[in-house]
Amino acid sequence: MDATSTSSITELGGKYVLDRSCSAGQGATTNVTGGAGSIFMVQIDNEANSTASYLKIRDNASATPGTTSANGAGTPHFSFKAPAYKKITYAIPGGAAFTAGLSMWCATSTAVGNQTDPSSAVIVKLICS
């Protein structure tokens, strides 16, 4: 697992998750939060890529990006776009609740089941409770 997590960083959220090489081709980074909570901030650094990248997050302790069945293990509950050559931050006032833990991956398409990795590393940061 390339993601790291710490606790008690701000009043906003107690968990900081950092994934320096978010990808889909090697599978999802699983259960990065270790359980239920809320997402308050998502930052995606796609500055190294000439095409958009999509962060997909599933409320589950595991996920399979290649699963294409409707509501299957590869269907994300949250999806965020990072334009080419950009770093973007999404703030979620009040937070978005999740119940099982978060598993995440990055791909070049919003299509469920897409496992095409961005050509360069995408860096993802989350602040959660």
XYZ file of N, CA and C in Angstrom:
387
model
N 0.842 -1.172 0.000
C 0.000 0.000 0.000
C 0.887 1.234 0.000
N 0.655 2.156 -0.933
C 1.435 3.379 -1.023
C 0.851 4.521 -0.220
N -0.354 4.379 0.283
C -1.006 5.461 1.010
C -0.597 5.431 2.476
N -0.489 6.621 3.073
C -0.218 6.710 4.493
C -1.340 7.489 5.151
N -1.551 7.239 6.419
C -2.633 7.873 7.146
C -2.135 8.291 8.518
N -2.539 9.486 8.979
C -2.209 9.939 10.327
C -3.507 10.316 11.023
N -3.418 10.687 12.289
C -4.644 11.045 13.004
C -4.484 12.372 13.725
N -5.621 12.983 14.057
C -5.704 14.211 14.840
C -4.897 15.364 14.273
N -5.177 15.766 13.025
C -4.427 16.876 12.442
C -5.146 18.211 12.518
N -6.471 18.199 12.450
C -7.215 19.455 12.492
C -8.557 19.234 13.164
N -9.237 20.326 13.454
C -10.593 20.218 13.969
C -11.541 19.708 12.895
N -11.174 19.931 11.628
C -12.030 19.540 10.514
C -12.105 18.029 10.363
N -10.978 17.383 10.377
C -10.939 15.941 10.208
C -9.732 15.375 10.916
N -9.863 14.189 11.448
C -8.787 13.590 12.219
C -7.853 12.695 11.437
N -8.134 12.464 10.149
C -7.296 11.567 9.354
C -6.818 12.276 8.098
N -5.539 12.139 7.844
C -4.916 12.662 6.626
C -4.403 11.468 5.852
N -4.873 11.304 4.619
C -4.467 10.185 3.771
C -3.687 10.749 2.597
N -2.527 10.172 2.320
C -1.674 10.587 1.202
C -1.325 9.362 0.374
N -1.648 9.422 -0.911
C -1.280 8.361 -1.857
C -0.460 9.028 -2.956
N 0.829 8.727 -3.033
C 1.741 9.375 -3.981
C 1.702 8.767 -5.379
N 1.009 7.653 -5.549
C 0.954 7.027 -6.871
C -0.375 6.308 -7.058
N -1.449 7.074 -7.038
C -2.792 6.518 -7.181
C -2.957 5.920 -8.583
N -3.385 4.663 -8.651
C -3.533 3.994 -9.937
C -4.682 2.996 -9.892
N -5.072 2.521 -11.064
C -6.129 1.510 -11.173
C -5.573 0.189 -11.660
N -4.566 0.240 -12.520
C -4.035 -0.963 -13.157
C -3.513 -1.990 -12.178
N -2.995 -1.528 -11.035
C -2.491 -2.450 -10.026
C -3.513 -2.680 -8.924
N -4.722 -2.226 -9.136
C -5.784 -2.400 -8.152
C -5.956 -1.167 -7.294
N -6.989 -1.172 -6.514
C -7.296 -0.044 -5.640
C -6.383 -0.063 -4.417
N -6.142 1.131 -3.875
C -5.532 1.239 -2.557
C -6.696 1.071 -1.588
N -6.644 0.032 -0.762
C -7.833 -0.366 -0.017
C -7.838 0.101 1.433
N -9.031 0.358 1.908
C -9.343 0.693 3.290
C -8.377 1.729 3.876
N -8.219 2.834 3.180
C -7.260 3.862 3.600
C -7.667 4.572 4.886
N -8.928 4.487 5.276
C -9.387 5.150 6.497
C -9.577 4.189 7.662
N -9.602 2.903 7.382
C -9.729 1.915 8.444
C -11.116 1.804 9.057
N -12.105 2.455 8.476
C -13.468 2.365 8.999
C -14.310 3.544 8.568
N -15.438 3.713 9.227
C -16.425 4.741 8.876
C -15.938 6.142 9.215
N -16.555 7.131 8.577
C -16.239 8.527 8.848
C -16.883 9.425 7.813
N -16.253 10.571 7.573
C -16.712 11.520 6.554
C -15.508 12.087 5.828
N -15.678 12.375 4.536
C -14.645 13.036 3.737
C -14.936 14.533 3.771
N -13.902 15.336 4.078
C -14.059 16.792 4.111
C -13.286 17.501 3.002
N -12.192 16.892 2.557
C -11.368 17.532 1.539
C -10.700 16.468 0.692
N -10.676 16.724 -0.627
C -9.990 15.854 -1.584
C -9.095 16.753 -2.421
N -7.811 16.412 -2.504
C -6.902 17.145 -3.386
C -6.270 16.145 -4.341
N -6.304 16.483 -5.634
C -5.729 15.624 -6.664
C -4.684 16.434 -7.416
N -3.450 15.950 -7.407
C -2.356 16.601 -8.127
C -2.118 15.833 -9.420
N -2.611 16.400 -10.512
C -2.492 15.786 -11.835
C -1.573 16.634 -12.730
N -0.678 17.395 -12.112
C 0.178 18.318 -12.858
C 1.117 17.620 -13.834
N 1.395 16.348 -13.638
C 2.340 15.626 -14.487
C 1.685 14.968 -15.699
N 0.373 15.123 -15.863
C -0.336 14.421 -16.938
C -0.959 15.383 -17.943
N -0.870 15.010 -19.219
C -1.400 15.839 -20.306
C -2.878 15.573 -20.589
N -3.476 14.652 -19.855
C -4.912 14.368 -19.983
C -5.530 14.353 -18.589
N -6.828 14.479 -18.525
C -7.532 14.446 -17.241
C -7.368 13.089 -16.561
N -7.402 13.117 -15.244
C -7.417 11.895 -14.442
C -8.638 11.944 -13.546
N -9.116 10.781 -13.178
C -10.315 10.684 -12.355
C -10.016 9.864 -11.112
N -10.235 10.461 -9.951
C -10.122 9.756 -8.689
C -11.470 9.109 -8.416
N -11.448 7.807 -8.175
C -12.667 7.066 -7.876
C -12.527 6.491 -6.474
N -13.570 6.675 -5.679
C -13.551 6.225 -4.290
C -14.775 5.363 -4.040
N -14.539 4.220 -3.414
C -15.634 3.313 -3.072
C -15.723 3.191 -1.555
N -16.930 3.284 -1.025
C -17.189 3.108 0.402
C -17.207 1.614 0.686
N -16.008 1.059 0.841
C -15.857 -0.370 1.078
C -14.409 -0.620 1.489
N -14.175 -1.639 2.275
C -12.815 -1.965 2.700
C -11.976 -2.507 1.551
N -12.618 -2.860 0.430
C -11.889 -3.317 -0.748
C -12.642 -2.875 -1.999
N -11.951 -2.884 -3.121
C -12.566 -2.527 -4.395
C -11.788 -3.198 -5.516
N -12.471 -3.456 -6.614
C -11.859 -4.056 -7.779
C -12.145 -3.163 -8.977
N -11.190 -2.292 -9.361
C -11.446 -1.335 -10.448
C -11.922 -1.967 -11.745
N -11.535 -3.195 -12.049
C -11.901 -3.824 -13.308
C -13.298 -4.408 -13.349
N -14.011 -4.439 -12.227
C -15.362 -4.987 -12.190
C -16.319 -4.011 -12.847
N -17.057 -4.466 -13.840
C -17.928 -3.563 -14.607
C -19.411 -3.739 -14.325
N -19.787 -4.713 -13.522
C -21.217 -4.910 -13.270
C -21.779 -3.734 -12.486
N -23.016 -3.398 -12.783
C -23.658 -2.286 -12.087
C -23.617 -2.511 -10.584
N -23.182 -1.509 -9.858
C -23.051 -1.563 -8.400
C -22.120 -2.676 -7.923
N -21.221 -3.118 -8.795
C -20.239 -4.125 -8.423
C -19.078 -3.507 -7.660
N -18.078 -4.304 -7.369
C -16.939 -3.877 -6.554
C -16.087 -2.807 -7.226
N -16.325 -2.550 -8.514
C -15.576 -1.511 -9.209
C -16.375 -0.239 -9.445
N -17.585 -0.183 -8.920
C -18.428 1.003 -9.088
C -18.111 1.989 -7.965
N -17.590 3.172 -8.299
C -17.256 4.130 -7.238
C -18.505 4.791 -6.657
N -18.416 5.152 -5.393
C -19.471 5.931 -4.755
C -19.209 7.426 -4.916
N -17.937 7.785 -5.085
C -17.528 9.168 -5.305
C -16.563 9.188 -6.486
N -16.625 10.233 -7.295
C -15.703 10.380 -8.420
C -15.351 11.862 -8.570
N -14.055 12.146 -8.723
C -13.561 13.515 -8.821
C -12.640 13.637 -10.028
N -12.811 14.707 -10.799
C -11.984 14.939 -11.995
C -10.855 15.911 -11.663
N -9.674 15.590 -12.191
C -8.522 16.489 -12.136
C -8.130 16.797 -13.574
N -8.295 18.046 -14.018
C -7.930 18.404 -15.388
C -6.438 18.193 -15.663
N -6.096 18.123 -16.930
C -4.690 17.971 -17.340
C -3.854 19.110 -16.768
N -2.660 18.767 -16.334
C -1.667 19.733 -15.835
C -2.172 20.579 -14.674
N -3.110 20.084 -13.877
C -3.681 20.871 -12.782
C -3.641 20.113 -11.465
N -3.615 20.893 -10.396
C -3.857 20.387 -9.049
C -5.185 21.009 -8.625
N -6.105 20.196 -8.151
C -7.437 20.689 -7.806
C -7.816 20.181 -6.417
N -8.509 21.044 -5.686
C -8.966 20.684 -4.348
C -10.484 20.807 -4.293
N -11.108 19.775 -3.774
C -12.551 19.772 -3.564
C -12.810 19.840 -2.066
N -13.550 20.839 -1.621
C -13.974 20.948 -0.227
C -15.403 20.445 -0.133
N -15.689 19.699 0.907
C -17.019 19.128 1.088
C -17.560 19.639 2.433
N -18.226 20.788 2.417
C -18.753 21.357 3.668
C -19.690 20.374 4.366
N -19.467 20.161 5.619
C -20.289 19.211 6.367
C -19.864 17.773 6.191
N -19.028 17.501 5.196
C -18.516 16.159 4.963
C -19.478 15.258 4.209
N -18.918 14.253 3.571
C -19.682 13.200 2.893
C -19.438 11.910 3.671
N -20.487 11.391 4.275
C -20.362 10.223 5.142
C -20.061 8.954 4.352
N -19.274 8.086 4.965
C -19.039 6.741 4.453
C -19.100 5.786 5.632
N -19.435 4.533 5.381
C -19.707 3.608 6.482
C -18.709 2.474 6.655
N -17.995 2.107 5.602
C -17.180 0.891 5.678
C -15.678 1.142 5.629
N -15.254 2.308 5.211
C -13.849 2.578 4.928
C -13.725 2.903 3.459
N -12.673 3.604 3.089
C -12.531 4.044 1.706
C -11.448 3.280 0.964
N -11.777 2.871 -0.247
C -10.814 2.303 -1.177
C -10.819 3.208 -2.401
N -9.637 3.474 -2.982
C -9.578 4.467 -4.063
C -8.594 4.067 -5.148
N -8.809 4.644 -6.343
C -7.928 4.426 -7.472
C -8.089 5.583 -8.439
N -7.114 5.770 -9.325
C -7.168 6.798 -10.366
C -7.134 6.139 -11.731
N -7.881 6.701 -12.666
C -7.938 6.173 -14.027
C -8.113 7.328 -15.004
N -8.053 7.012 -16.281
C -8.138 8.042 -17.325
C -9.547 8.238 -17.860
N -10.519 7.507 -17.310
C -11.891 7.591 -17.792
C -12.857 7.438 -16.622
N -14.036 7.987 -16.782
C -15.066 7.815 -15.754
C -15.791 6.480 -15.875
N -15.556 5.755 -16.948
C -16.260 4.489 -17.178
C -15.984 3.492 -16.054
N -17.053 2.866 -15.555
C -16.902 1.810 -14.556
C -16.117 0.673 -15.189
N -15.123 0.182 -14.487
C -14.297 -0.901 -15.004
C -13.034 -0.433 -15.694
N -12.900 0.873 -15.966
C -11.687 1.380 -16.608
C -10.508 1.210 -15.661
N -9.449 0.585 -16.158
C -8.233 0.372 -15.378
C -7.025 1.052 -16.003
N -7.246 1.969 -16.939
C -6.133 2.623 -17.610
C -5.525 3.665 -16.688
N -4.269 3.437 -16.328
C -3.562 4.359 -15.441
C -3.189 5.642 -16.166
N -3.200 6.771 -15.461
C -2.618 7.986 -16.029
C -1.156 7.716 -16.378
N -0.609 8.441 -17.349
C 0.764 8.166 -17.802
C 1.807 8.488 -16.746
N 1.543 9.432 -15.869
C 2.452 9.769 -14.760
C 1.709 9.675 -13.442
N 2.457 9.669 -12.359
C 1.858 9.521 -11.031
C 0.857 10.632 -10.728
N -0.240 10.256 -10.105
C -1.228 11.192 -9.587
C -1.134 11.124 -8.067
N -1.035 12.283 -7.432
C -0.918 12.350 -5.972
C -2.278 12.736 -5.403
N -2.757 11.972 -4.452
C -4.066 12.207 -3.851
C -3.909 12.427 -2.346
N -4.600 13.446 -1.850
C -4.649 13.731 -0.416
C -6.102 13.828 -0.008
N -6.419 13.221 1.141
C -7.770 13.274 1.705
C -7.685 13.745 3.154
N -8.665 14.533 3.574
C -8.867 14.799 4.981
C -10.234 14.226 5.325
N -10.227 13.326 6.306
C -11.425 12.606 6.699
C -11.538 12.602 8.219
N -12.707 12.186 8.701
C -12.843 11.981 10.136
C -12.722 10.507 10.421
